[in-house]
Amino acid sequence: MRHPAAGAAPGLANLASRAASLGGAFTIAGAEPTGTELRWTIPLGGEPSREH
């Protein structure tokens, strides 16, 4: 998986920034056999995630 903020379109970079500000993560990965998977995660409660 690659970090989307590096060379990403402004909308994708915004998703990455918003996820990070909420203690979450945003990743983009190729999905087999074709396609792309976007994953946006944030903690629902408790302590924010420190994993990026």
mmCIF file of C-alpha atoms in Angstrom, residues 15-16 18-27 38-44 49 51-52:
data_model
loop_
_atom_site.group_PDB
_atom_site.id
_atom_site.type_symbol
_atom_site.label_atom_id
_atom_site.label_comp_id
_atom_site.label_asym_id
_atom_site.label_seq_id
_atom_site.Cartn_x
_atom_site.Cartn_y
_atom_site.Cartn_z
ATOM 1 C CA LEU A 15 -9.020 12.409 3.145
ATOM 2 C CA ALA A 16 -5.568 11.416 4.419
ATOM 3 C CA ARG A 18 -8.682 14.354 7.956
ATOM 4 C CA ALA A 19 -8.164 10.713 8.947
ATOM 5 C CA ALA A 20 -4.796 11.528 10.557
ATOM 6 C CA SER A 21 -6.260 14.477 12.464
ATOM 7 C CA LEU A 22 -8.868 12.125 13.950
ATOM 8 C CA GLY A 23 -6.303 9.485 14.950
ATOM 9 C CA GLY A 24 -7.022 7.236 11.964
ATOM 10 C CA ALA A 25 -5.532 6.329 8.606
ATOM 11 C CA PHE A 26 -6.266 6.445 4.879
ATOM 12 C CA THR A 27 -4.638 3.993 2.450
ATOM 13 C CA LEU A 38 -9.563 2.953 -0.584
ATOM 14 C CA ARG A 39 -9.612 2.404 3.178
ATOM 15 C CA TRP A 40 -10.468 5.256 5.574
ATOM 16 C CA THR A 41 -10.459 4.355 9.258
ATOM 17 C CA ILE A 42 -10.916 6.340 12.451
ATOM 18 C CA PRO A 43 -11.412 5.244 16.055
ATOM 19 C CA LEU A 44 -15.048 5.265 17.187
ATOM 20 C CA SER A 49 -5.054 5.506 17.261
ATOM 21 C CA GLU A 51 -0.941 3.975 14.047
ATOM 22 C CA HIS A 52 -0.428 5.703 10.656
#
